Coordinates of C-alpha atoms in Angstrom, one line a residue:
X1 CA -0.6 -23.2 18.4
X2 CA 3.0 -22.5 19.2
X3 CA 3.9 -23.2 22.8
X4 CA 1.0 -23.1 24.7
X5 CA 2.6 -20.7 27.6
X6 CA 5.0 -18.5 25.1
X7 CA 2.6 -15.6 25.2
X8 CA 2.9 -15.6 29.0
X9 CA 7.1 -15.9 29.3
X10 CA 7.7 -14.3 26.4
X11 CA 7.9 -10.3 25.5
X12 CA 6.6 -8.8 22.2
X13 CA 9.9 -8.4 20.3
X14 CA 10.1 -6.4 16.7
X15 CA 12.3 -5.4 14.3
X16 CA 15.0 -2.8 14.8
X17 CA 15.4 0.2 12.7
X18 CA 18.8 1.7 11.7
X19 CA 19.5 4.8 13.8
X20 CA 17.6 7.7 13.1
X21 CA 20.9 10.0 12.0
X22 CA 22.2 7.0 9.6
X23 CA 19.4 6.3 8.0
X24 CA 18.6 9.9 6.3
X25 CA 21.6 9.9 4.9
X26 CA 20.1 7.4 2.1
X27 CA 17.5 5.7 0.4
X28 CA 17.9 2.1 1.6
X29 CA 15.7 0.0 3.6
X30 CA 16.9 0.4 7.4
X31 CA 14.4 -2.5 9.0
X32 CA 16.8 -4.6 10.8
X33 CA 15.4 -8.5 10.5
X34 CA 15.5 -10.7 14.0
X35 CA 17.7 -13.5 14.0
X36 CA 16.0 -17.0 13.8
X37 CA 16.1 -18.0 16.8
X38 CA 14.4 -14.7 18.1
X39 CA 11.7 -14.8 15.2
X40 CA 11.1 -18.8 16.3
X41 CA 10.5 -17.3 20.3
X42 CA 8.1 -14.6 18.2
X43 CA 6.1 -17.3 17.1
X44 CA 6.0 -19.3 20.0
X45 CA 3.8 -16.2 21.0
X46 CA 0.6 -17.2 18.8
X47 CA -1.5 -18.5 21.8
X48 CA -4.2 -21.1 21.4
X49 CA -7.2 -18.7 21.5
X50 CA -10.0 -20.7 20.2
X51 CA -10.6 -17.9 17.5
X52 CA -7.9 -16.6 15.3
X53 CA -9.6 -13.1 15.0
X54 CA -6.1 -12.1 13.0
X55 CA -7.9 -14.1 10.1
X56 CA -10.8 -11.6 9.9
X57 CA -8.5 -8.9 10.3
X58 CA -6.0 -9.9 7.4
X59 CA -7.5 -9.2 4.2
X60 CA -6.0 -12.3 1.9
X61 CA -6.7 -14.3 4.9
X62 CA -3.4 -15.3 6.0
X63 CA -3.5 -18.6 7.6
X64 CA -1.0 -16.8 10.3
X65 CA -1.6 -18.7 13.6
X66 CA -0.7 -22.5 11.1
X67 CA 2.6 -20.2 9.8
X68 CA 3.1 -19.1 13.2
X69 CA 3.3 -22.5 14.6
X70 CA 5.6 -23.7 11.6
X71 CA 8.3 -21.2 12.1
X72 CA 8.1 -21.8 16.3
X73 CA 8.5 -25.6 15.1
X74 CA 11.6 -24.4 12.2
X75 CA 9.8 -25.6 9.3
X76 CA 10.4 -22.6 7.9
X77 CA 9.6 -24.4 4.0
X78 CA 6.0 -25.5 5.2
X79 CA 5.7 -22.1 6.7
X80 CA 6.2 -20.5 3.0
X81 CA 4.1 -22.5 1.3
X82 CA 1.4 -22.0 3.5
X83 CA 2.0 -18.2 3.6
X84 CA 2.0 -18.0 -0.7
X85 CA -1.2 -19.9 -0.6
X86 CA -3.4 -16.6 0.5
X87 CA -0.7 -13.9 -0.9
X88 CA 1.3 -13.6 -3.7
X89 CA 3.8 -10.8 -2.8
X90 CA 4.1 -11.2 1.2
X91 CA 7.8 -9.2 0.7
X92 CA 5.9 -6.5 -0.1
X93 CA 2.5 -6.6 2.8
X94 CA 5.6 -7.2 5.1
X95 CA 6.9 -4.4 4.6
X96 CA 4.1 -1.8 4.0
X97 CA 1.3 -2.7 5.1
X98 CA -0.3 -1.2 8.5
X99 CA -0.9 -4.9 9.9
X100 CA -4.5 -4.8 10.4
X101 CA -3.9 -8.6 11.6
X102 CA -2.0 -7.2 14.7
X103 CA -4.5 -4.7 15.6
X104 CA -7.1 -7.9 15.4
X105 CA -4.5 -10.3 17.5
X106 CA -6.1 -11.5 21.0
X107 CA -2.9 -10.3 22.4
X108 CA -3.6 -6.8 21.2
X109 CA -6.0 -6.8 24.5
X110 CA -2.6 -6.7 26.2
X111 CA -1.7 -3.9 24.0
X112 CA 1.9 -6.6 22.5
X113 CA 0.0 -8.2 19.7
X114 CA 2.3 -10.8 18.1
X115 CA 4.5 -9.9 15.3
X116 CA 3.0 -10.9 12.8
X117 CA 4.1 -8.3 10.3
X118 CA 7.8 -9.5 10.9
X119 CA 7.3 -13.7 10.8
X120 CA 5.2 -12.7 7.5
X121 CA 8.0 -10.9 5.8
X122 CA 11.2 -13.0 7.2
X123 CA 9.2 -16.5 6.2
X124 CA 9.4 -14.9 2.6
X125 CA 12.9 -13.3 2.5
X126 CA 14.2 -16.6 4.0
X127 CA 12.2 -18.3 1.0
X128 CA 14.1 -16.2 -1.2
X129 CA 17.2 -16.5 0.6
X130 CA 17.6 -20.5 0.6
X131 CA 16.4 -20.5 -3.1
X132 CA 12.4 -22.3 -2.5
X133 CA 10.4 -19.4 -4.4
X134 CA 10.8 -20.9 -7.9
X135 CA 8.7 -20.2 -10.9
X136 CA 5.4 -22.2 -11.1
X137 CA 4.3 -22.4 -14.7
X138 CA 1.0 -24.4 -15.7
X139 CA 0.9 -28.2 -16.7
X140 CA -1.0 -27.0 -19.7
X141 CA -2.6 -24.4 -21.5
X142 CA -6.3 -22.8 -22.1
X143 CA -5.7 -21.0 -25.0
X144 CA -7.4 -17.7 -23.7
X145 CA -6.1 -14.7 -23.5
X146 CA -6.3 -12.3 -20.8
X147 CA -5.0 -8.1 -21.5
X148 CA -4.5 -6.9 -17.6
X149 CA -4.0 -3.0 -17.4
X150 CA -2.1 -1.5 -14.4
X151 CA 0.8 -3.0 -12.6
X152 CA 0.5 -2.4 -9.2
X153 CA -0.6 -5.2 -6.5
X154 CA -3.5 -5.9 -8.0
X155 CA -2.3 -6.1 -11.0
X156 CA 0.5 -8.3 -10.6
X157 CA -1.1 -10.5 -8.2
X158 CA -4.3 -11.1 -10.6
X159 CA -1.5 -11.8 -14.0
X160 CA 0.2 -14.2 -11.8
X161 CA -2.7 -16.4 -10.5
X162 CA -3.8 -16.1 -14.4
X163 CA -1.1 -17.2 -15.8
X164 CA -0.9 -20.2 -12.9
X165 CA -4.4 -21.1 -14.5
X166 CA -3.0 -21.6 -18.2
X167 CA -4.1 -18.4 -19.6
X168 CA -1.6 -16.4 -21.9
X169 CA -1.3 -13.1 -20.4
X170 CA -0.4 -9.9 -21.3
X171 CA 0.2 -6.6 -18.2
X172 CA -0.3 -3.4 -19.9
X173 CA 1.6 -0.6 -17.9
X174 CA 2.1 3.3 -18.6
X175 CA 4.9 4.1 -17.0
X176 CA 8.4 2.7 -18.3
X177 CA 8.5 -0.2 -14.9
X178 CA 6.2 -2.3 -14.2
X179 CA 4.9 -1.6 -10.6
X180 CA 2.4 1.1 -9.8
X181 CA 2.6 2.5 -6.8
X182 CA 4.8 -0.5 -5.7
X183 CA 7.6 1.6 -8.2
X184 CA 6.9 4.9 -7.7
X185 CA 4.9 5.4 -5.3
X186 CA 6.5 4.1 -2.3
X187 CA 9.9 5.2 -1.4
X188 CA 12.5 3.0 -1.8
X189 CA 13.6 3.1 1.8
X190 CA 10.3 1.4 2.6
X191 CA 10.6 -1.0 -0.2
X192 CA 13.6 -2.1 -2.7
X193 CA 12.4 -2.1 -6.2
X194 CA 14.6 -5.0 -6.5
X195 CA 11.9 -7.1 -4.7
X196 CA 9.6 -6.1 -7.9
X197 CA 12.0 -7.1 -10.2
X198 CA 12.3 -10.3 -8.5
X199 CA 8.9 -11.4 -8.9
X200 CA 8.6 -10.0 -12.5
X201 CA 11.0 -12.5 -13.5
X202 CA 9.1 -15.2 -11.5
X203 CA 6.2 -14.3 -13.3
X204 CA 7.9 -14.4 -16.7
X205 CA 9.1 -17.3 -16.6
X206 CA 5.5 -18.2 -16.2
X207 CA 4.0 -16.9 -18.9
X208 CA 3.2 -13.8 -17.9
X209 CA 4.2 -10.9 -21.2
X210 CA 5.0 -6.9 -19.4
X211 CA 4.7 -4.3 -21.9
X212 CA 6.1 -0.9 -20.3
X213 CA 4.5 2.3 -22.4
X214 CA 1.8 1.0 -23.1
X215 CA -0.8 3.7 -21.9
X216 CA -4.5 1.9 -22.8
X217 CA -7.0 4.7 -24.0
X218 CA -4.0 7.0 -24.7
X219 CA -1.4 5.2 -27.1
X220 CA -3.5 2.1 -26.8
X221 CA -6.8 2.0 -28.1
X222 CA -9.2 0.0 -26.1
X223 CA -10.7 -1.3 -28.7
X224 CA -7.8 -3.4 -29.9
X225 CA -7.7 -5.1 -26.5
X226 CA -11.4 -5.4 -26.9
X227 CA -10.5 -7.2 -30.0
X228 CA -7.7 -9.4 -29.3
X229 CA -8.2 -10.9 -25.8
X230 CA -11.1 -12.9 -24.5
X231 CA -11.1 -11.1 -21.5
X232 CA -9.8 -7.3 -19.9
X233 CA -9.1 -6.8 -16.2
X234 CA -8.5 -3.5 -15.2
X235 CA -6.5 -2.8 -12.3
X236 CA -5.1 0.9 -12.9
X237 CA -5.7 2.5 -9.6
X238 CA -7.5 5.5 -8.7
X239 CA -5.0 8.1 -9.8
X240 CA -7.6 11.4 -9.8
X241 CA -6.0 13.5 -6.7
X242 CA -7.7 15.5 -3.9
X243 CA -6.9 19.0 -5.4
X244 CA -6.6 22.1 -2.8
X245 CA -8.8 24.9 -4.0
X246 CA -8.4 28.7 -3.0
X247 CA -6.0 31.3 -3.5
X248 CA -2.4 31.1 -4.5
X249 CA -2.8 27.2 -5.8
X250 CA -1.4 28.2 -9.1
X251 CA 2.0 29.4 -7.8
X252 CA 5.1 27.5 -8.2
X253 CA 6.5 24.9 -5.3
X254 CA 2.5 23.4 -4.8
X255 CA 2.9 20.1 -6.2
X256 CA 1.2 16.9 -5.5
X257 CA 2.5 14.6 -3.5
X258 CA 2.7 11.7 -6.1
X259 CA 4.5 14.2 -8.5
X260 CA 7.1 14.6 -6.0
X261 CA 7.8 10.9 -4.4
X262 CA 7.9 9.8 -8.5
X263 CA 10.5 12.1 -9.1
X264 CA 13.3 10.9 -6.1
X265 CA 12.1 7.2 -7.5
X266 CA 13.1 7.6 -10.6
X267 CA 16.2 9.3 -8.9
X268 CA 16.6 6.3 -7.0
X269 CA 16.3 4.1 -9.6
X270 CA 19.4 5.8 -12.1
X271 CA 17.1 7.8 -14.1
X272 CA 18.0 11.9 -14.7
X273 CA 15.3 14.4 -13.8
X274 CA 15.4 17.2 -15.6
X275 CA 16.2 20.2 -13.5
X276 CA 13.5 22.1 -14.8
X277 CA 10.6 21.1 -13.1
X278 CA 12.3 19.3 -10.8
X279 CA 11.1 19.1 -7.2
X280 CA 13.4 19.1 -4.5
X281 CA 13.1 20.0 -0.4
X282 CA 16.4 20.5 -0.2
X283 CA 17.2 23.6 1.8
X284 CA 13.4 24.5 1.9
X285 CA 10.8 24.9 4.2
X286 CA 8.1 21.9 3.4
X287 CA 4.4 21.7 4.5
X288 CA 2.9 18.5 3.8
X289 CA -0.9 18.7 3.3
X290 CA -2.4 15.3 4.0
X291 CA -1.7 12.8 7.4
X292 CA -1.9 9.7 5.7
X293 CA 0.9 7.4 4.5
X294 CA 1.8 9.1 1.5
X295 CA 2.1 12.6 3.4
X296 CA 4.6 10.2 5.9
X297 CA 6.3 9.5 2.8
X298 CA 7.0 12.6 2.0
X299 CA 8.2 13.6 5.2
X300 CA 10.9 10.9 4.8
X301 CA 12.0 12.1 1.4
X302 CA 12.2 15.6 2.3
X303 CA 14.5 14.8 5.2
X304 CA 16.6 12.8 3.4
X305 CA 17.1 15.8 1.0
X306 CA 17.5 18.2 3.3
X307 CA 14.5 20.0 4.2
X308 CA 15.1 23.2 5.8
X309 CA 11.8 21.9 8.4
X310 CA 8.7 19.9 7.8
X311 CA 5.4 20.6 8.8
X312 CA 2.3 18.2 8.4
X313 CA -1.1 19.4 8.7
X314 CA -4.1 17.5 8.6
X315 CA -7.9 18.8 8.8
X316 CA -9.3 16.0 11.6
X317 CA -8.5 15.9 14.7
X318 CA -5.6 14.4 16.7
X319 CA -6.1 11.0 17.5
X320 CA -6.5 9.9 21.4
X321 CA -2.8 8.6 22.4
X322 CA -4.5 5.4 22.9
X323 CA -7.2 3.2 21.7
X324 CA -10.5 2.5 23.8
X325 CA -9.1 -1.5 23.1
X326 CA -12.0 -3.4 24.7
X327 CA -14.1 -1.3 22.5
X328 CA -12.9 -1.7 19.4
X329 CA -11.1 -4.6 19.2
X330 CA -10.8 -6.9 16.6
X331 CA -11.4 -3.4 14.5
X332 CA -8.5 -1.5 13.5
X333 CA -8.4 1.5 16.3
X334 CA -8.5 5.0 16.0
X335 CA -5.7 6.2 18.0
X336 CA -2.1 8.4 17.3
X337 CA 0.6 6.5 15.4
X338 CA 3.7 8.2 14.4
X339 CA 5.7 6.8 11.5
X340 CA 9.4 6.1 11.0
X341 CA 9.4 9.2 8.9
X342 CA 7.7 11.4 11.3
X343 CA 10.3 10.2 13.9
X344 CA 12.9 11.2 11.8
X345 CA 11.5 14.6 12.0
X346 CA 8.9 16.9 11.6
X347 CA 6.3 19.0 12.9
X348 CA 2.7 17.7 12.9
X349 CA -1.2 19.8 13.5
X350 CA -4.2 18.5 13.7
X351 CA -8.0 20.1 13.1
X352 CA -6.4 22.9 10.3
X353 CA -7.1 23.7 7.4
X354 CA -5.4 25.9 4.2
X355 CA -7.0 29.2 3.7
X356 CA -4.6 30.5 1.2
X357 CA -1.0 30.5 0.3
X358 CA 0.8 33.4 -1.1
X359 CA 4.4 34.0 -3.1
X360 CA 6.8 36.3 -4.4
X361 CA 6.9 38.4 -7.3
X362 CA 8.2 35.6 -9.3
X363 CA 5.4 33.7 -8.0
X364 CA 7.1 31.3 -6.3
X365 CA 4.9 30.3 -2.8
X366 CA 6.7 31.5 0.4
X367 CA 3.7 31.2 2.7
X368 CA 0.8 29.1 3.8
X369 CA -1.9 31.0 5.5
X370 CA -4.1 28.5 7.5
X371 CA -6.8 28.4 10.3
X372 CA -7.7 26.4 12.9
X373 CA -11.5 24.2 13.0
X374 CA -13.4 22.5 15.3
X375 CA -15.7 19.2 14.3
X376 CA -19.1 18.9 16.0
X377 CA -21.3 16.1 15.9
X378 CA -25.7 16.7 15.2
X379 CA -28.2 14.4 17.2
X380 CA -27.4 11.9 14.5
X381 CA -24.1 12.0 14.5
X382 CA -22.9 13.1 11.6
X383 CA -19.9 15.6 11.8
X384 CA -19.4 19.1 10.4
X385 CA -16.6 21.6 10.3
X386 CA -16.6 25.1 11.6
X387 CA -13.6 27.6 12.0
X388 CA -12.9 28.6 15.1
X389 CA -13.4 32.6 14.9
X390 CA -10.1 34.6 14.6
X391 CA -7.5 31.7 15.2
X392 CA -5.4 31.7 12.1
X393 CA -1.7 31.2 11.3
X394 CA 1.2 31.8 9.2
X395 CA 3.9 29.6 8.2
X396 CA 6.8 29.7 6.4
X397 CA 6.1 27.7 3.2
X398 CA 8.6 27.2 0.3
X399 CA 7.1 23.8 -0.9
X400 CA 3.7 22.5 -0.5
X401 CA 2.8 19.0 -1.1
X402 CA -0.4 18.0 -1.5
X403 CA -1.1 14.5 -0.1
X404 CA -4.8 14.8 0.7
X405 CA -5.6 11.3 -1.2
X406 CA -7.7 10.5 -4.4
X407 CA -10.9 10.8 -5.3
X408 CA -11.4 7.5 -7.9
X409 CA -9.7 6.6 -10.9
X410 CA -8.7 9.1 -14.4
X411 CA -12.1 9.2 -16.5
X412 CA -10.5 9.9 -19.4
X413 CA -9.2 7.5 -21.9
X414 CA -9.9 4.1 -21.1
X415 CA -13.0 4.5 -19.1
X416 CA -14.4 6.6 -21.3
X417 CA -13.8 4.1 -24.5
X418 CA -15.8 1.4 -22.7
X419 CA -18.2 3.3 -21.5
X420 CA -18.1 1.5 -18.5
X421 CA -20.9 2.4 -15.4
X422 CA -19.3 3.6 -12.7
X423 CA -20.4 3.8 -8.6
X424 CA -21.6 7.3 -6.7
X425 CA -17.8 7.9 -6.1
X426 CA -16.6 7.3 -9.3
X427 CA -15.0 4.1 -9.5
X428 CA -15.6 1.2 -11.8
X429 CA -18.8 -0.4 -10.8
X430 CA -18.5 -4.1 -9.9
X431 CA -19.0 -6.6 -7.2
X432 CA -16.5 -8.6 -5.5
X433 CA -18.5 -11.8 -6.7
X434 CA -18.3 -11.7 -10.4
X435 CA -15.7 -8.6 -10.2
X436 CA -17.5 -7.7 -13.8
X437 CA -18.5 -4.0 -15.0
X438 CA -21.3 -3.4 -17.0
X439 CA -19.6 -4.7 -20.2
X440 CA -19.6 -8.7 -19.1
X441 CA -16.0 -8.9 -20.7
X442 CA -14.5 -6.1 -18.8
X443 CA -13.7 -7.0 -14.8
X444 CA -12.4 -4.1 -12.5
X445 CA -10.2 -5.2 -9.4
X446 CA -8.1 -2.8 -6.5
X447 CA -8.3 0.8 -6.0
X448 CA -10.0 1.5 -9.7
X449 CA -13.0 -0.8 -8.3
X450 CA -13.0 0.1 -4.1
X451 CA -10.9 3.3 -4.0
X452 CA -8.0 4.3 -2.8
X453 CA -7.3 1.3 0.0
X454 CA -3.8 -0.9 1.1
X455 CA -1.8 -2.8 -0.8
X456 CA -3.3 -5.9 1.1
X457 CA -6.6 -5.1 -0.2
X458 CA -5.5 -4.5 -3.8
X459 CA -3.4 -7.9 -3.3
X460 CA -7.0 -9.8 -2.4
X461 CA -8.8 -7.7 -5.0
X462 CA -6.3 -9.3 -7.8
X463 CA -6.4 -12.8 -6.4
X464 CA -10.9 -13.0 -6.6
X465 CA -11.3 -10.9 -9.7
X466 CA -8.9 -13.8 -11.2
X467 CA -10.7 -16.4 -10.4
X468 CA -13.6 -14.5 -11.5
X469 CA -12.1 -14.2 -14.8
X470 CA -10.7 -17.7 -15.0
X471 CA -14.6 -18.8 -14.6
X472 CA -16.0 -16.4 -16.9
X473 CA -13.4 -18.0 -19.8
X474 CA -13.9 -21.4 -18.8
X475 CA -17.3 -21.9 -16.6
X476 CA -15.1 -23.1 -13.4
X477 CA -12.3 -22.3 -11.4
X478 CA -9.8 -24.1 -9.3
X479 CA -8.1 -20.4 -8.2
X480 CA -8.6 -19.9 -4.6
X481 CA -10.3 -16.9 -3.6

C-alpha cells in the first residue's frame, strides 16, 4: 500500500487552520487543505500492515488503505469512486467527524496516525472541483414509493441510495432546509451549508422529492404516509434534551444549547431572528454545561460573538493527557482533546456539577453556584458520584447553555401515532438487520434507532436500513450495506 518505506521517511502532516485572531472574526470554514503534492506524500504513509485495523474502526467501512494508495499513485478519479462506494456525503465525515479510523491506524502506536480525515475530505472536494460527482439516476423504475422523515445524515444518505434503487422518494423535513443537524446544528465554520445544498440538488436530479414544513405527526398526519407509500423510514433524530434540574432553571439566559447554535444558523444563513428571544453571548459571561462537541460548538459561537469569557464544565473527570495506546488500541482512547473552539478560548472543569443558579430581580441568571465531585468505583466496578464536602464555587453567569446531550427521540406526534415499541432508553426499537420496528412497514435508522451517536454512524445507519427497505419492497437487494 502506498510506498512501502513512506511511513518511515515521512512525517504526519495535517491541515492548517486560519490563525486563531482571524478566524473569530467570522463564520467561515478556516481548514486550510494541503496542496496535492503534500496530500500524495500523506498517502504514501498508509504502510502495508497486513491488517487494515482503520476498516474496523470506520464505521461505513471506508476502503481507506485502496484510496490511500490511489491518491499516492494521482488517480485521484479511482480514488473517489472508491471512496463514494462506502459513503455518500464524505465532504461532510471529512470535516466533522472525530476520525475514529485514525485512532484505529497501526501508525497511531507511534502516536502520527495517517491522515486519513484530510485524504477523505480533499479526494471529495477535488471530485467536486474538477466536475466527476454527477447525478446518478436509476436505469429504471420500481414503482414503490418510499416517505423518509428527517433530513439529517441518515436521512439523506438512506433517500439517496433509495432513489439509486428505482424507488420514488419523498424526504419529509420540519424545519424550513433540509439538513438536520447537518443545517442547524453544526456551525457553519465547521461546515458550509453550501455543501448540503450541493448534494440536494444531486439527489434531485435523481429522483429524490424534499418537502421543507412538513412536520409528520404535527401538520402531517401519519396516517396519510401510512396510506400513500409502501414503505416509511424514520430517520428524525433523538431531539429529547438532557434537561438540568434544580433551582433557578426557570430564569431567563438558561437555554439549550441546540436553541442557541439554531439561532446564529439561521443568522448565518440570511434569515432575521427576532430580537425577542434572541440569544446572544455577546458581551456576556457564558457557562457551557456539557464537554462534548456541541458544548465545543458553542464555545466557538460565543467567541465569535463576543463573549465577555467562557467557561465549560463537565461532571467526569479530566481525561489523562494521554492514552494508555498499547492498551487500547484499535479502540477509540480515552484521553484529553481540546477542540479548535476551545483553543480559541475558554475556560474548561472537570468532575463539577450545577447545584443551583440564581438571578436578578428581573429574573435574569447572573450566577451559577456549583460543587466539586469525586467518582469512585465498587468491587464491580461500577462508578458512583459523591460531592466532595464543603468544596463549592461561584461563577459569574449571564448565559447558560445547556449541552448535556439527549436522551432518545420526541415521543410525541409521530411515535405516538404508530404506536411504535420502543427500547429501555427510549428509542425506536429495531435491529440493524431488518432495520424494521414493530409495525413491519415502519423501519427506524440513525440517532432515532441507536441514540444520539456521529454523523458516520447515522451515515452507515441510512445506507443498511435502505437496503433493508429496498428488500422488504422487492424480496432482494443489490444496495451495499
Amino acid at each position: 500500500m502506498g510506498k512501502p518505506t513512506g511511513f518511515m521517511e515521512i512525517r504526519r502532516q495535517d491541515r492548517p487552520y486560519v490563525k486563531v485572531a482571524e478566524r473569530v472574526k467570522n463564520y467561515r470554514e478556516f481548514l486550510q487543505p494541503l496542496p496535492d503534492e503534500a496530500l500524495q506524500k500523506q498517502g504514501a504513509r498508509c504502510m502495508d500492515c497486513g491488517i487494515p485495523f482503520c476498516h474496523n474502526g470506520c464505521p461505513v467501512n471506508n476502503q481507506i488503505p485502496d484510496w490511500n494508495n490511489m491518491v499516492y499513485r494521482g488517480r485521484w478519479r479511482e480514488a473517489l469512486e472508491t471512496l463514494h462506494s462506502t459513503n455518500n456525503f464524505p465532504e461532510f465525515t471529512g470535516r466533522v467527524c472525530p476520525a475514529p479510523c485514525e485512532a484505529a491506524c497501526t501508525l497511531t502506536i507511534n502516536d502520527d496516525p495517517v491522515t486519513i480525515k484530510t485524504i477523505e475530505c480533499q479526494i471529495v472536494d477535488k471530485g467536486w472541483t474538477e466536475g466527476w460527482i454527477e447525478a446518478q439516476p436509476p436505469s429504471s423504475r420500481t414503482g414503490k414509493k418510499v416517505a423518509v422523515v428527517g433530513s439529517g445524515p441518515a436521512g439523506l444518505a438512506a433517500s439517496q441510495q433509495l432513489a439509486r434503487a428505482g424507488h420514488a422518494v419523498t424526504l419529509f423535513e420540519k424545519a424550513d432546509r433540509i439538513g438536520g443537524l447537518l443545517r442547524y446544528g453544526i456551525p457553519d465554520f465547521k461546515m458550509d451549508k453550501k455543501l448540503i445544498d450541493r448534494r440536494m440538488a444531486q439527489m434531485t436530479a435523481e429522483g429524490v422529492t424534499f418537502r421543507t414544513g412538513c412536520h409528520v405527526g404535527v401538520n402531517v398526519p401519519a396516517e396519510t404516509l401510512m396510506a400513500e407509500f409502501d414503505a416509511v423510514l424514520l430517520t428524525a433524530g433523538a431531539e429529547h434534551p438532557r434537561d438540568l434540574p434544580g433551582p433557578g432553571r426557570d430564569l431567563d439566559g438558561v437555554p439549550f444549547a441546540m436553541d442557541y447554535l439554531i439561532q446564529q444558523n439561521r443568522r448565518v444563513a440570511g434569515d432575521t431572528v427576532p430580537d425577542k428571544g434572541a440569544i446572544l453571548a455577546t458581551g456576556k459571561h457564558v457557562v457551557v454545561i456539557g464537554g462534548g462537541d456541541t458544548g465545543s460548538d458553542c464555545i466557538g459561537t460565543a467567541n465569535r460573538q463576543g463573549a465577555a469569557s467562557i467557561t465549560q464544565l463537565e461532571i467526569l473527570p479530566k481525561p489523562p493527557e494521554k492514552e494508555n495506546t498499547p492498551l487500547v488500541w484499535p479502540d477509540w482512547p480515552l484521553k484529553l482533546r481540546t477542540s479548535s473552539s476551545q483553543e480559541e478560548g475558554s475556560e474548561r472543569d472537570w468532575s463539577v456539577v450545577t447545584k443551583s443558579l440564581s438571578g436578578t430581580a428581573a429574573g435574569q441568571v447572573h450566577a451559577l453556584h456549583g460543587a466539586r465531585v469525586q467518582w469512585k468505583a465498587d468491587g464491580k466496578g461500577n462508578l458512583s458520584l459523591e460531592e466532595k464536602t464543603g468544596d463549592t464555587f461561584d461563577l459569574k453567569a449571564d448565559l447558560v447553555l445547556l449541552a448535556m446531550g439527549f436522551l432518545h427521540p420526541v415521543r410525541e406526534g409521530l411515535l405516538a401515532d404508530l404506536k411504535l415499541e420502543l427500547d429501555a432508553r427510549g428509542h425506536v426499537k429495531a435491529d440493524t438487520v431488518k432495520y424494521q420496528s414493530s409495525n413491519p412497514k415502519v423501519f427506524a435508522a440513525g440517532d432515532m434507532r441507536r441514540g444520539q451517536s456521529l454523523v458516520v454512524w447515522a451515515i452507515r445507519e441510512g445506507r443498511q436500513a435502505a437496503r433493508a427497505v429496498d428488500e422488504y419492497l422487492m424480496g432482494s437487494s443489490d444496495l451495499p450495506r
